[in-house]
Amino acid sequence: MNWLDLIGWAGSALLVWSLLQARILRLRALNLVGCLVLIGYNAALSVWPMVGLNVVLAVINIWYLRKMLATRHDEATYQVVEVGVDDQFLAHTLRVHGGDIARFNPGFRWPPGTAAERSAFLVVRADEVVGVVLSHAEPGGVAQIDLDYVTQRFRDFTPGEFVYRRSRLFTDRGFRRVVSPPGMVAPYYHRLGFRPEGDAYVLDLPAPPVGGRA
């Protein structure tokens, strides 16, 4: 087997590996790299139909990647829907993703062992749930996050930002701080402006607007 064959096999392996990815951004990126490798391989062998096929696939991947990256912070694409803490669809979502939730939030229990005010938010893309944020009130204007979960397909994105930074969901309730879930695996809060404090991350919120709900 010569070096050119190795390149061809590597490109094919990348294409197969990309199709095994659950995360859509990673799938598209790996698929694009595989297509580019196979374009070079087939061009070296003058197999032009395969060159044409991979060029088309590469263009499709680039189009989708550009669209996903351009809308990852777009409020028109990702919206926050508040639901009741006893909402049946929320309960269904937590059951469906229960195993995955336990991987990243091993200490998660809902509802938490407190009678404090609780809130539940779904982050949606069209009619698809891409994230869940659950919280309860602690003394001193603290919103303690109990769960910040992103579905596997969208884990390369940060949909939680639409709850914390792109809305007034906490400030309108009079909260001054948001504290990340205890024991969360692979937290991403440093990307959202949170600062580390002990074993958690904290976001200091601005004062609620005049006339805002306390």
PDB file of C-alpha atoms in Angstrom:
ATOM      1  CA  MET A   1       0.000   0.000   0.000  1.00  0.00           C
ATOM      2  CA  ASN A   2       1.508   3.340  -1.065  1.00  0.00           C
ATOM      3  CA  TRP A   3       1.070   6.747   0.554  1.00  0.00           C
ATOM      4  CA  LEU A   4      -1.706   7.724  -1.876  1.00  0.00           C
ATOM      5  CA  ASP A   5      -3.765   4.702  -0.855  1.00  0.00           C
ATOM      6  CA  LEU A   6      -3.267   5.646   2.786  1.00  0.00           C
ATOM      7  CA  ILE A   7      -4.674   9.109   2.069  1.00  0.00           C
ATOM      8  CA  GLY A   8      -7.702   7.567   0.351  1.00  0.00           C
ATOM      9  CA  TRP A   9      -8.351   5.214   3.260  1.00  0.00           C
ATOM     10  CA  ALA A  10      -7.926   8.057   5.730  1.00  0.00           C
ATOM     11  CA  GLY A  11     -10.478  10.177   3.871  1.00  0.00           C
ATOM     12  CA  SER A  12     -12.956   7.301   3.752  1.00  0.00           C
ATOM     13  CA  ALA A  13     -12.440   6.609   7.457  1.00  0.00           C
ATOM     14  CA  LEU A  14     -13.138  10.273   8.257  1.00  0.00           C
ATOM     15  CA  LEU A  15     -16.400  10.136   6.309  1.00  0.00           C
ATOM     16  CA  VAL A  16     -17.525   7.015   8.172  1.00  0.00           C
ATOM     17  CA  TRP A  17     -16.455   8.461  11.541  1.00  0.00           C
ATOM     18  CA  SER A  18     -18.332  11.689  10.832  1.00  0.00           C
ATOM     19  CA  LEU A  19     -21.568   9.772  10.344  1.00  0.00           C
ATOM     20  CA  LEU A  20     -21.169   8.260  13.812  1.00  0.00           C
ATOM     21  CA  GLN A  21     -21.184  11.684  15.484  1.00  0.00           C
ATOM     22  CA  ALA A  22     -24.287  12.726  17.398  1.00  0.00           C
ATOM     23  CA  ARG A  23     -23.217  16.380  17.534  1.00  0.00           C
ATOM     24  CA  ILE A  24     -24.301  18.077  14.336  1.00  0.00           C
ATOM     25  CA  LEU A  25     -21.486  20.642  14.221  1.00  0.00           C
ATOM     26  CA  ARG A  26     -18.822  17.989  14.667  1.00  0.00           C
ATOM     27  CA  LEU A  27     -20.518  15.751  12.092  1.00  0.00           C
ATOM     28  CA  ARG A  28     -20.449  18.483   9.445  1.00  0.00           C
ATOM     29  CA  ALA A  29     -16.867  19.525  10.214  1.00  0.00           C
ATOM     30  CA  LEU A  30     -15.460  15.992  10.057  1.00  0.00           C
ATOM     31  CA  ASN A  31     -17.468  15.197   6.948  1.00  0.00           C
ATOM     32  CA  LEU A  32     -16.069  18.313   5.273  1.00  0.00           C
ATOM     33  CA  VAL A  33     -12.482  17.333   6.086  1.00  0.00           C
ATOM     34  CA  GLY A  34     -13.100  13.825   4.743  1.00  0.00           C
ATOM     35  CA  CYS A  35     -14.532  15.236   1.518  1.00  0.00           C
ATOM     36  CA  LEU A  36     -11.534  17.532   1.039  1.00  0.00           C
ATOM     37  CA  VAL A  37      -9.119  14.631   1.533  1.00  0.00           C
ATOM     38  CA  LEU A  38     -11.023  12.519  -0.993  1.00  0.00           C
ATOM     39  CA  ILE A  39     -11.114  15.377  -3.495  1.00  0.00           C
ATOM     40  CA  GLY A  40      -7.311  15.426  -3.468  1.00  0.00           C
ATOM     41  CA  TYR A  41      -7.071  11.632  -3.572  1.00  0.00           C
ATOM     42  CA  ASN A  42      -9.448  11.179  -6.494  1.00  0.00           C
ATOM     43  CA  ALA A  43      -7.956  14.124  -8.380  1.00  0.00           C
ATOM     44  CA  ALA A  44      -4.514  12.488  -8.106  1.00  0.00           C
ATOM     45  CA  LEU A  45      -6.008   9.341  -9.666  1.00  0.00           C
ATOM     46  CA  SER A  46      -8.066  11.341 -12.224  1.00  0.00           C
ATOM     47  CA  VAL A  47     -11.307   9.796 -10.953  1.00  0.00           C
ATOM     48  CA  TRP A  48     -13.353  12.854 -11.861  1.00  0.00           C
ATOM     49  CA  PRO A  49     -16.859  11.582 -11.041  1.00  0.00           C
ATOM     50  CA  MET A  50     -15.732  11.016  -7.433  1.00  0.00           C
ATOM     51  CA  VAL A  51     -14.051  14.412  -7.412  1.00  0.00           C
ATOM     52  CA  GLY A  52     -17.339  15.978  -8.509  1.00  0.00           C
ATOM     53  CA  LEU A  53     -19.312  14.060  -5.881  1.00  0.00           C
ATOM     54  CA  ASN A  54     -17.028  15.136  -3.051  1.00  0.00           C
ATOM     55  CA  VAL A  55     -16.952  18.740  -4.258  1.00  0.00           C
ATOM     56  CA  VAL A  56     -20.753  18.805  -4.069  1.00  0.00           C
ATOM     57  CA  LEU A  57     -20.721  17.213  -0.605  1.00  0.00           C
ATOM     58  CA  ALA A  58     -18.071  19.686   0.573  1.00  0.00           C
ATOM     59  CA  VAL A  59     -20.159  22.639  -0.632  1.00  0.00           C
ATOM     60  CA  ILE A  60     -23.216  21.250   1.185  1.00  0.00           C
ATOM     61  CA  ASN A  61     -21.206  20.860   4.406  1.00  0.00           C
ATOM     62  CA  ILE A  62     -19.795  24.380   4.116  1.00  0.00           C
ATOM     63  CA  TRP A  63     -23.294  25.779   3.575  1.00  0.00           C
ATOM     64  CA  TYR A  64     -24.651  24.029   6.689  1.00  0.00           C
ATOM     65  CA  LEU A  65     -21.609  24.912   8.802  1.00  0.00           C
ATOM     66  CA  ARG A  66     -21.865  28.560   7.817  1.00  0.00           C
ATOM     67  CA  LYS A  67     -25.571  28.590   8.659  1.00  0.00           C
ATOM     68  CA  MET A  68     -25.058  26.910  12.046  1.00  0.00           C
ATOM     69  CA  LEU A  69     -22.193  29.194  13.047  1.00  0.00           C
ATOM     70  CA  ALA A  70     -24.012  32.318  11.859  1.00  0.00           C
ATOM     71  CA  THR A  71     -27.109  31.506  13.936  1.00  0.00           C
ATOM     72  CA  ARG A  72     -25.512  30.044  17.070  1.00  0.00           C
ATOM     73  CA  HIS A  73     -26.059  33.330  18.966  1.00  0.00           C
ATOM     74  CA  ASP A  74     -29.261  34.318  17.145  1.00  0.00           C
ATOM     75  CA  GLU A  75     -32.297  34.998  19.340  1.00  0.00           C
ATOM     76  CA  ALA A  76     -34.562  34.393  16.356  1.00  0.00           C
ATOM     77  CA  THR A  77     -33.171  30.858  16.056  1.00  0.00           C
ATOM     78  CA  TYR A  78     -33.019  29.875  19.734  1.00  0.00           C
ATOM     79  CA  GLN A  79     -35.795  30.926  22.068  1.00  0.00           C
ATOM     80  CA  VAL A  80     -36.445  30.456  25.768  1.00  0.00           C
ATOM     81  CA  VAL A  81     -39.822  29.126  26.847  1.00  0.00           C
ATOM     82  CA  GLU A  82     -40.723  29.173  30.527  1.00  0.00           C
ATOM     83  CA  VAL A  83     -42.781  26.196  31.640  1.00  0.00           C
ATOM     84  CA  GLY A  84     -44.297  25.164  34.929  1.00  0.00           C
ATOM     85  CA  VAL A  85     -42.090  23.107  37.206  1.00  0.00           C
ATOM     86  CA  ASP A  86     -44.791  20.418  37.158  1.00  0.00           C
ATOM     87  CA  ASP A  87     -45.224  20.597  33.374  1.00  0.00           C
ATOM     88  CA  GLN A  88     -45.736  17.153  31.835  1.00  0.00           C
ATOM     89  CA  PHE A  89     -43.625  17.899  28.765  1.00  0.00           C
ATOM     90  CA  LEU A  90     -40.755  19.003  31.023  1.00  0.00           C
ATOM     91  CA  ALA A  91     -41.092  15.749  32.970  1.00  0.00           C
ATOM     92  CA  HIS A  92     -41.082  13.815  29.695  1.00  0.00           C
ATOM     93  CA  THR A  93     -37.929  15.618  28.507  1.00  0.00           C
ATOM     94  CA  LEU A  94     -36.141  14.865  31.770  1.00  0.00           C
ATOM     95  CA  ARG A  95     -37.107  11.192  31.511  1.00  0.00           C
ATOM     96  CA  VAL A  96     -36.029  10.830  27.873  1.00  0.00           C
ATOM     97  CA  HIS A  97     -32.615  12.362  28.563  1.00  0.00           C
ATOM     98  CA  GLY A  98     -32.281  10.986  32.089  1.00  0.00           C
ATOM     99  CA  GLY A  99     -29.229   8.830  31.409  1.00  0.00           C
ATOM    100  CA  ASP A 100     -27.354  11.602  29.618  1.00  0.00           C
ATOM    101  CA  ILE A 101     -28.328  14.134  32.283  1.00  0.00           C
ATOM    102  CA  ALA A 102     -26.883  11.870  34.989  1.00  0.00           C
ATOM    103  CA  ARG A 103     -23.527  11.747  33.153  1.00  0.00           C
ATOM    104  CA  PHE A 104     -23.020  15.513  33.385  1.00  0.00           C
ATOM    105  CA  ASN A 105     -25.075  16.258  36.500  1.00  0.00           C
ATOM    106  CA  PRO A 106     -24.595  13.207  38.752  1.00  0.00           C
ATOM    107  CA  GLY A 107     -26.139  14.905  41.788  1.00  0.00           C
ATOM    108  CA  PHE A 108     -29.217  16.233  40.010  1.00  0.00           C
ATOM    109  CA  ARG A 109     -32.570  15.809  41.735  1.00  0.00           C
ATOM    110  CA  TRP A 110     -35.802  17.476  40.689  1.00  0.00           C
ATOM    111  CA  PRO A 111     -37.496  18.999  42.451  1.00  0.00           C
ATOM    112  CA  PRO A 112     -34.713  19.959  44.861  1.00  0.00           C
ATOM    113  CA  GLY A 113     -35.235  19.435  48.566  1.00  0.00           C
ATOM    114  CA  THR A 114     -36.437  22.966  49.182  1.00  0.00           C
ATOM    115  CA  ALA A 115     -39.697  24.827  49.289  1.00  0.00           C
ATOM    116  CA  ALA A 116     -38.119  27.896  47.661  1.00  0.00           C
ATOM    117  CA  GLU A 117     -39.378  29.431  44.451  1.00  0.00           C
ATOM    118  CA  ARG A 118     -38.530  27.216  41.486  1.00  0.00           C
ATOM    119  CA  SER A 119     -38.281  28.013  37.766  1.00  0.00           C
ATOM    120  CA  ALA A 120     -38.025  25.895  34.625  1.00  0.00           C
ATOM    121  CA  PHE A 121     -36.957  27.003  31.152  1.00  0.00           C
ATOM    122  CA  LEU A 122     -36.716  25.151  27.862  1.00  0.00           C
ATOM    123  CA  VAL A 123     -34.375  26.413  25.143  1.00  0.00           C
ATOM    124  CA  VAL A 124     -35.911  25.521  21.791  1.00  0.00           C
ATOM    125  CA  ARG A 125     -34.893  25.678  18.151  1.00  0.00           C
ATOM    126  CA  ALA A 126     -38.140  25.778  16.179  1.00  0.00           C
ATOM    127  CA  ASP A 127     -40.048  22.895  17.807  1.00  0.00           C
ATOM    128  CA  GLU A 128     -36.969  20.994  19.045  1.00  0.00           C
ATOM    129  CA  VAL A 129     -35.817  21.195  22.656  1.00  0.00           C
ATOM    130  CA  VAL A 130     -32.060  21.842  22.717  1.00  0.00           C
ATOM    131  CA  GLY A 131     -31.603  22.703  26.384  1.00  0.00           C
ATOM    132  CA  VAL A 132     -33.178  22.707  29.851  1.00  0.00           C
ATOM    133  CA  VAL A 133     -32.381  25.099  32.707  1.00  0.00           C
ATOM    134  CA  LEU A 134     -33.914  24.500  36.135  1.00  0.00           C
ATOM    135  CA  SER A 135     -33.314  26.714  39.154  1.00  0.00           C
ATOM    136  CA  HIS A 136     -34.537  27.620  42.606  1.00  0.00           C
ATOM    137  CA  ALA A 137     -34.229  30.708  44.792  1.00  0.00           C
ATOM    138  CA  GLU A 138     -31.694  30.948  47.588  1.00  0.00           C
ATOM    139  CA  PRO A 139     -31.452  33.746  50.178  1.00  0.00           C
ATOM    140  CA  GLY A 140     -29.684  36.963  49.222  1.00  0.00           C
ATOM    141  CA  GLY A 141     -31.034  37.218  45.681  1.00  0.00           C
ATOM    142  CA  VAL A 142     -29.251  34.068  44.479  1.00  0.00           C
ATOM    143  CA  ALA A 143     -30.630  31.907  41.689  1.00  0.00           C
ATOM    144  CA  GLN A 144     -29.179  28.452  42.209  1.00  0.00           C
ATOM    145  CA  ILE A 145     -29.126  26.438  38.989  1.00  0.00           C
ATOM    146  CA  ASP A 146     -30.146  22.837  39.580  1.00  0.00           C
ATOM    147  CA  LEU A 147     -29.748  21.679  35.986  1.00  0.00           C
ATOM    148  CA  ASP A 148     -28.232  23.179  32.871  1.00  0.00           C
ATOM    149  CA  TYR A 149     -28.539  20.513  30.220  1.00  0.00           C
ATOM    150  CA  VAL A 150     -27.856  20.669  26.479  1.00  0.00           C
ATOM    151  CA  THR A 151     -29.047  17.851  24.241  1.00  0.00           C
ATOM    152  CA  GLN A 152     -26.327  15.860  22.552  1.00  0.00           C
ATOM    153  CA  ARG A 153     -26.945  17.208  19.046  1.00  0.00           C
ATOM    154  CA  PHE A 154     -26.302  20.780  20.182  1.00  0.00           C
ATOM    155  CA  ARG A 155     -23.517  20.227  22.689  1.00  0.00           C
ATOM    156  CA  ASP A 156     -20.994  22.123  20.546  1.00  0.00           C
ATOM    157  CA  PHE A 157     -23.136  25.236  21.064  1.00  0.00           C
ATOM    158  CA  THR A 158     -24.013  27.252  24.198  1.00  0.00           C
ATOM    159  CA  PRO A 159     -27.815  27.592  24.219  1.00  0.00           C
ATOM    160  CA  GLY A 160     -27.729  28.417  27.925  1.00  0.00           C
ATOM    161  CA  GLU A 161     -26.589  31.917  27.001  1.00  0.00           C
ATOM    162  CA  PHE A 162     -30.149  32.754  25.983  1.00  0.00           C
ATOM    163  CA  VAL A 163     -31.266  32.144  29.554  1.00  0.00           C
ATOM    164  CA  TYR A 164     -28.390  33.887  31.340  1.00  0.00           C
ATOM    165  CA  ARG A 165     -27.316  36.765  29.143  1.00  0.00           C
ATOM    166  CA  ARG A 166     -29.896  37.305  26.413  1.00  0.00           C
ATOM    167  CA  SER A 167     -32.982  37.621  28.586  1.00  0.00           C
ATOM    168  CA  ARG A 168     -34.193  39.204  31.822  1.00  0.00           C
ATOM    169  CA  LEU A 169     -35.484  35.949  33.209  1.00  0.00           C
ATOM    170  CA  PHE A 170     -33.490  36.309  36.432  1.00  0.00           C
ATOM    171  CA  THR A 171     -33.129  40.069  36.807  1.00  0.00           C
ATOM    172  CA  ASP A 172     -36.880  40.571  36.443  1.00  0.00           C
ATOM    173  CA  ARG A 173     -37.329  38.294  39.451  1.00  0.00           C
ATOM    174  CA  GLY A 174     -34.957  40.386  41.548  1.00  0.00           C
ATOM    175  CA  PHE A 175     -32.015  37.985  41.451  1.00  0.00           C
ATOM    176  CA  ARG A 176     -28.533  39.487  41.666  1.00  0.00           C
ATOM    177  CA  ARG A 177     -26.442  36.368  41.220  1.00  0.00           C
ATOM    178  CA  VAL A 178     -26.676  33.087  39.342  1.00  0.00           C
ATOM    179  CA  VAL A 179     -24.710  30.095  40.660  1.00  0.00           C
ATOM    180  CA  SER A 180     -23.889  27.065  38.529  1.00  0.00           C
ATOM    181  CA  PRO A 181     -25.018  23.535  39.487  1.00  0.00           C
ATOM    182  CA  PRO A 182     -22.862  21.790  42.084  1.00  0.00           C
ATOM    183  CA  GLY A 183     -20.730  18.948  40.751  1.00  0.00           C
ATOM    184  CA  MET A 184     -21.487  19.602  37.074  1.00  0.00           C
ATOM    185  CA  VAL A 185     -19.167  17.713  34.705  1.00  0.00           C
ATOM    186  CA  ALA A 186     -17.431  19.745  31.952  1.00  0.00           C
ATOM    187  CA  PRO A 187     -19.038  23.116  32.754  1.00  0.00           C
ATOM    188  CA  TYR A 188     -18.942  25.775  30.050  1.00  0.00           C
ATOM    189  CA  TYR A 189     -19.741  28.863  32.123  1.00  0.00           C
ATOM    190  CA  HIS A 190     -16.421  30.598  31.518  1.00  0.00           C
ATOM    191  CA  ARG A 191     -17.649  31.073  27.942  1.00  0.00           C
ATOM    192  CA  LEU A 192     -20.711  32.970  29.188  1.00  0.00           C
ATOM    193  CA  GLY A 193     -19.042  35.496  31.476  1.00  0.00           C
ATOM    194  CA  PHE A 194     -19.325  33.535  34.729  1.00  0.00           C
ATOM    195  CA  ARG A 195     -16.403  33.729  37.142  1.00  0.00           C
ATOM    196  CA  PRO A 196     -15.093  30.807  39.211  1.00  0.00           C
ATOM    197  CA  GLU A 197     -15.866  30.884  42.922  1.00  0.00           C
ATOM    198  CA  GLY A 198     -14.868  27.826  44.899  1.00  0.00           C
ATOM    199  CA  ASP A 199     -16.147  24.755  43.082  1.00  0.00           C
ATOM    200  CA  ALA A 200     -18.859  26.708  41.244  1.00  0.00           C
ATOM    201  CA  TYR A 201     -19.232  29.501  38.701  1.00  0.00           C
ATOM    202  CA  VAL A 202     -21.037  32.742  39.500  1.00  0.00           C
ATOM    203  CA  LEU A 203     -22.654  35.356  37.263  1.00  0.00           C
ATOM    204  CA  ASP A 204     -23.274  38.760  38.829  1.00  0.00           C
ATOM    205  CA  LEU A 205     -26.424  40.293  37.391  1.00  0.00           C
ATOM    206  CA  PRO A 206     -27.234  43.984  36.936  1.00  0.00           C
ATOM    207  CA  ALA A 207     -29.842  45.587  39.142  1.00  0.00           C
ATOM    208  CA  PRO A 208     -33.404  44.896  37.961  1.00  0.00           C
ATOM    209  CA  PRO A 209     -34.942  47.692  35.887  1.00  0.00           C
ATOM    210  CA  VAL A 210     -37.323  50.172  37.445  1.00  0.00           C
ATOM    211  CA  GLY A 211     -40.750  48.584  37.419  1.00  0.00           C
ATOM    212  CA  GLY A 212     -39.232  45.102  37.058  1.00  0.00           C
ATOM    213  CA  ARG A 213     -40.678  42.219  39.009  1.00  0.00           C
ATOM    214  CA  ALA A 214     -38.975  41.561  42.346  1.00  0.00           C
TER     215      ALA A 214
END
